[in-house]
Tab-separated table of C-alpha atoms in Angstrom:
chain	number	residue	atom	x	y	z
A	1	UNK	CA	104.579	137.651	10.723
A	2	UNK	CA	106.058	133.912	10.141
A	3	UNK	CA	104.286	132.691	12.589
A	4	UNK	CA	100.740	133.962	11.176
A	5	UNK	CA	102.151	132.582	7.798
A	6	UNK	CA	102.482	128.740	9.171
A	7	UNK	CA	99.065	129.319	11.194
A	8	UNK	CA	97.601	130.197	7.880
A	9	UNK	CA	99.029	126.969	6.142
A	10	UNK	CA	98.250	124.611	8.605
A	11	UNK	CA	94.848	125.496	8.707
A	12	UNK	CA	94.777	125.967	5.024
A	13	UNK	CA	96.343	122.072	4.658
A	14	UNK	CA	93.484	121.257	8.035
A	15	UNK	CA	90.682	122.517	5.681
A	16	UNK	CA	91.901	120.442	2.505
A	17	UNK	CA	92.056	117.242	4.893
A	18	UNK	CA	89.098	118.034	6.403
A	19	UNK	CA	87.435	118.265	2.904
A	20	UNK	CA	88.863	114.925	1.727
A	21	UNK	CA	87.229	113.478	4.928
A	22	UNK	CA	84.024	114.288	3.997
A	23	UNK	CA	83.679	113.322	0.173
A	24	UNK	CA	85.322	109.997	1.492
A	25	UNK	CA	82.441	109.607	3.809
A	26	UNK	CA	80.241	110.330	0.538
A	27	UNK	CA	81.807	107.923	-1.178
A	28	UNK	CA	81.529	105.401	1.840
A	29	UNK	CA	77.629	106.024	1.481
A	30	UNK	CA	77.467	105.737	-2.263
A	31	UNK	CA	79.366	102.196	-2.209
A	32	UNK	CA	76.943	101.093	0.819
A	33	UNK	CA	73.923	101.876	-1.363
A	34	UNK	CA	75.373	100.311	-3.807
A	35	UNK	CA	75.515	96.967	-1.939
A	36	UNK	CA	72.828	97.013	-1.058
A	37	UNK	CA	71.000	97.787	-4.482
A	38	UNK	CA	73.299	95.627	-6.762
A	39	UNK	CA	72.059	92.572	-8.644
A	40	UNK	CA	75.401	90.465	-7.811
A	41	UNK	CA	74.347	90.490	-3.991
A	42	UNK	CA	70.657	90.550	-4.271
A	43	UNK	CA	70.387	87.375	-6.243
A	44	UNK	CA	72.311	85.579	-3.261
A	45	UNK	CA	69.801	87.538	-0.714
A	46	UNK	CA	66.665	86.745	-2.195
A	47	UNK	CA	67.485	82.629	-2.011
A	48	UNK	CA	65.817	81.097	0.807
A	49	UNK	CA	67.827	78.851	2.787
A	50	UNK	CA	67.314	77.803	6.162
A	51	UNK	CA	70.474	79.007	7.467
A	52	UNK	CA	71.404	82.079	4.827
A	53	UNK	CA	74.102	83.981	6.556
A	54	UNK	CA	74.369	85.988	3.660
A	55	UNK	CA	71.622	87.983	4.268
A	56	UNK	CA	73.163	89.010	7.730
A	57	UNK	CA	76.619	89.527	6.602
A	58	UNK	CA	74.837	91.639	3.523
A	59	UNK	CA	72.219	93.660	6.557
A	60	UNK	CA	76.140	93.996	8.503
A	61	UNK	CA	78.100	95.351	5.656
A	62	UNK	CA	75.178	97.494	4.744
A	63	UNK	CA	74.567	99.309	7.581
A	64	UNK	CA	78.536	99.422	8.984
A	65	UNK	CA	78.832	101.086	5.629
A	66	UNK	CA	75.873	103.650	6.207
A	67	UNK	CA	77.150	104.271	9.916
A	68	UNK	CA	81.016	104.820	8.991
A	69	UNK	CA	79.805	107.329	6.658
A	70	UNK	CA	78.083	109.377	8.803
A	71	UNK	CA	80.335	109.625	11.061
A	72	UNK	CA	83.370	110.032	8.428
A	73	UNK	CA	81.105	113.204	6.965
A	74	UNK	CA	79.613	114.394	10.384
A	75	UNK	CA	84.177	114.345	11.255
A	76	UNK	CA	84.483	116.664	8.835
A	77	UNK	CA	81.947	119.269	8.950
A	78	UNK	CA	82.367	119.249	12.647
A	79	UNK	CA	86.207	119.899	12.270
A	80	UNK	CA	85.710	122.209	9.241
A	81	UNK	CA	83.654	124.269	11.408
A	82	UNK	CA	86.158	124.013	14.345
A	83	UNK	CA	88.549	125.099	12.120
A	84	UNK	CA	86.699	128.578	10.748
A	85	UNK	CA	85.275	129.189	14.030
A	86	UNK	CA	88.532	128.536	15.333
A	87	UNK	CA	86.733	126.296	18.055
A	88	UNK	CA	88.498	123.642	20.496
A	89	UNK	CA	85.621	121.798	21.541
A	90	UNK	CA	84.075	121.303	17.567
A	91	UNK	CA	88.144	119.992	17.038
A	92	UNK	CA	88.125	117.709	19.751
A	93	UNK	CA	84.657	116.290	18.843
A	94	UNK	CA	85.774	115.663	15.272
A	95	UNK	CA	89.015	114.179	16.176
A	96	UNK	CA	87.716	112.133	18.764
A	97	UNK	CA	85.093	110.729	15.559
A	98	UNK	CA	87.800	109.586	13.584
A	99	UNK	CA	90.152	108.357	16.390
A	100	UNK	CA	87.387	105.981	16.949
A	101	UNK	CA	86.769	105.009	13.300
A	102	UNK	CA	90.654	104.426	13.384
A	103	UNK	CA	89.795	101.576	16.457
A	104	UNK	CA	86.597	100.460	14.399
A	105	UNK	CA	88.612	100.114	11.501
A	106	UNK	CA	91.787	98.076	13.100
A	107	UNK	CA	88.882	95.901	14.618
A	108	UNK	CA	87.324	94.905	11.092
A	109	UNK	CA	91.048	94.554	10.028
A	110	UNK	CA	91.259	91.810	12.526
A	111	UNK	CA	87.686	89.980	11.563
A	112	UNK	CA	88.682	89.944	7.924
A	113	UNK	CA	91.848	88.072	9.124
A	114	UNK	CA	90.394	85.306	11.168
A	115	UNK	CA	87.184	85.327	9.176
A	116	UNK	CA	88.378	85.558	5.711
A	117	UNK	CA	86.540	82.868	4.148
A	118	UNK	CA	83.641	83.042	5.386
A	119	UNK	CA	81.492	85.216	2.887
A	120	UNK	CA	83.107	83.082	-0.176
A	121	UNK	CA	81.819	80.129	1.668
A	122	UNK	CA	78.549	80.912	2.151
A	123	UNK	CA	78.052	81.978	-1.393
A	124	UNK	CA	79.190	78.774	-2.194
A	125	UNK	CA	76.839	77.209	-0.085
A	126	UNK	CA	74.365	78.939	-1.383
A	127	UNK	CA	74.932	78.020	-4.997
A	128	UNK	CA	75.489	74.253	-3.881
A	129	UNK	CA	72.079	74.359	-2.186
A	130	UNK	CA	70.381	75.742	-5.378
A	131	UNK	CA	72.308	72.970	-7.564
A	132	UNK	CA	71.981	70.356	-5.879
A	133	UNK	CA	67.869	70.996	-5.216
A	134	UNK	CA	67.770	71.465	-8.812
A	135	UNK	CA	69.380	68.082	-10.263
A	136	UNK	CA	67.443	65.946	-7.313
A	137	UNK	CA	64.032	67.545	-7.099
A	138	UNK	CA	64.173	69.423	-10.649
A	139	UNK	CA	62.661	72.207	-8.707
A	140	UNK	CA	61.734	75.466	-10.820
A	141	UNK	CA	62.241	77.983	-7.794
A	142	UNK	CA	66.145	75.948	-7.695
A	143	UNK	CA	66.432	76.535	-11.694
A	144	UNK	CA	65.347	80.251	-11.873
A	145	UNK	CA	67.516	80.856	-8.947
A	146	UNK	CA	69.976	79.461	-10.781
A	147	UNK	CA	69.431	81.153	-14.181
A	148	UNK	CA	69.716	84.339	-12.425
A	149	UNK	CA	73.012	83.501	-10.658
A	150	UNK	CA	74.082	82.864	-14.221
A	151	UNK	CA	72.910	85.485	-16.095
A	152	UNK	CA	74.319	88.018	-13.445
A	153	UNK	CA	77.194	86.564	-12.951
A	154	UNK	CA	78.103	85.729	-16.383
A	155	UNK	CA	78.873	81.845	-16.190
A	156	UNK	CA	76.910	78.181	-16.401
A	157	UNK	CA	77.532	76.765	-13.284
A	158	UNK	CA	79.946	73.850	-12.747
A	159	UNK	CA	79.799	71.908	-15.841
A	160	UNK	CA	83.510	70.179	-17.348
A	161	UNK	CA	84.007	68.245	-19.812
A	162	UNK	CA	84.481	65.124	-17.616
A	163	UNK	CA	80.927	66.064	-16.163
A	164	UNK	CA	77.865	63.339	-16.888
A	165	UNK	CA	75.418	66.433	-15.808
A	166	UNK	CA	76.063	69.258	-18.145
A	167	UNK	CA	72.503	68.700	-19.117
A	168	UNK	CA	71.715	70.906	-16.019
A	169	UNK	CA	73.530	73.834	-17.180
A	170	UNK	CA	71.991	73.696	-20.365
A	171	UNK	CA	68.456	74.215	-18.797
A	172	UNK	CA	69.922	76.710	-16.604
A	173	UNK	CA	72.073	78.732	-18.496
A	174	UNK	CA	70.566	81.608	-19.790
A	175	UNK	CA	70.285	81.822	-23.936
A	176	UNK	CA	72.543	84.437	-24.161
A	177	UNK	CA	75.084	82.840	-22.305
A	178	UNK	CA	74.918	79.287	-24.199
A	179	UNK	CA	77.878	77.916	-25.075
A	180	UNK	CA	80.001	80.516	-22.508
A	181	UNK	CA	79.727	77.320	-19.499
A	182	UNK	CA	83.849	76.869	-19.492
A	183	UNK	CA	86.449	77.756	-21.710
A	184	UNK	CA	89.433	75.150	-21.926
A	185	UNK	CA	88.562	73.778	-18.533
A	186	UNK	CA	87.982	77.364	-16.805
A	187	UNK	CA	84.524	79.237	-16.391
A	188	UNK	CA	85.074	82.678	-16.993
A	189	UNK	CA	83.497	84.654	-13.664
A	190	UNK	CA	85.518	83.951	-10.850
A	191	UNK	CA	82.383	83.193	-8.974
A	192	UNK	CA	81.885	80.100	-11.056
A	193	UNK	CA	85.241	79.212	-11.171
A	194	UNK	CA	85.308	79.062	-7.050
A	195	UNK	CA	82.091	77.104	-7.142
A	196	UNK	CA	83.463	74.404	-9.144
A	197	UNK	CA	86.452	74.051	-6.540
């Protein structure tokens, strides 16, 4: 009789886990579509540059996103239905999913250590290339990239007090966000204020 009573909760706590694996590979899938869909990364991806890595780190994150969720929610239906059917091999199979996700997960742990500024600098290159093209060439493809970057990101670019060119963030800056370029020496999106480093 205890023994059927600790049976029952530890498939009864399996089932609960099992759940949580699933909506979390739900969730995984929602925040990959929203990646890819949201304005603050496809204002970056539609800039063409020569050498835009963004638009591979962007296709990377994407799909690593879509793949770990599919795998997180195929895990847990696979061990949910181990679990009712009272199945070894469906357990194994599921396990064996997420033991794996654990090794994916310590090797992206690893690339976001030796590769940690690498997205923040190509963003900045990015914005750089847009800026500069637009004060030398006054190109209108470089300005409405750059309104857009502005307007989405909520700043003016890289203008200071001590800066001869603010003239460029006044054709730039969006008219709702006039006058919002810096406020006592500090732009307030973070995005600016790392461009302006």
């Amino acid at each position: 009789m205890q023994i059927q009573f600790w049976v029952r909760v530890a498939k009864t706590y399996l089932l609960i886990n099992n759940l949580f694996i699933t909506l979390l590979g739900i969730v995984i899938f929602s925040v990959s579509l929203r990646i890819h869909f949201d304005d603050h990364f496809t204002v970056l991806q539609n800039v063409y540059l020569p050498n835009n890595k963004f638009k591979g780190i962007h296709s990377t994150a994407l799909y690593g996103g879509l793949a770990v969720s599919m795998v997180l929610t195929f895990a847990g239906m696979v061990c949910t239905a181990g679990l009712i059917q009272e199945s070894r091999r469906h357990l194994a199979m599921g396990y064996f999913c997420l033991a794996t996700l654990f090794c994916v997960t310590v090797q992206l742990g690893y690339w976001r250590y030796t590769h940690g500024e690498e997205v923040g600098n190509v963003v900045k290159d990015i914005y750089d290339f847009l800026y500069y093209n637009f004060t030398r060439n006054k190109s209108t493809i470089a300005g409405k990239h750059l309104e857009d970057i502005h307007s989405v990101y909520v700043c003016c670019g890289k203008c200071s007090s001590f800066s001869p060119t603010c003239n460029i963030e006044d054709n730039t800056c969006p008219d709702k966000l006039t006058g919002v370029t810096e406020i006592n020496g500090m732009m307030p999106a973070a995005f600016c204020t790392s461009v302006s480093k």
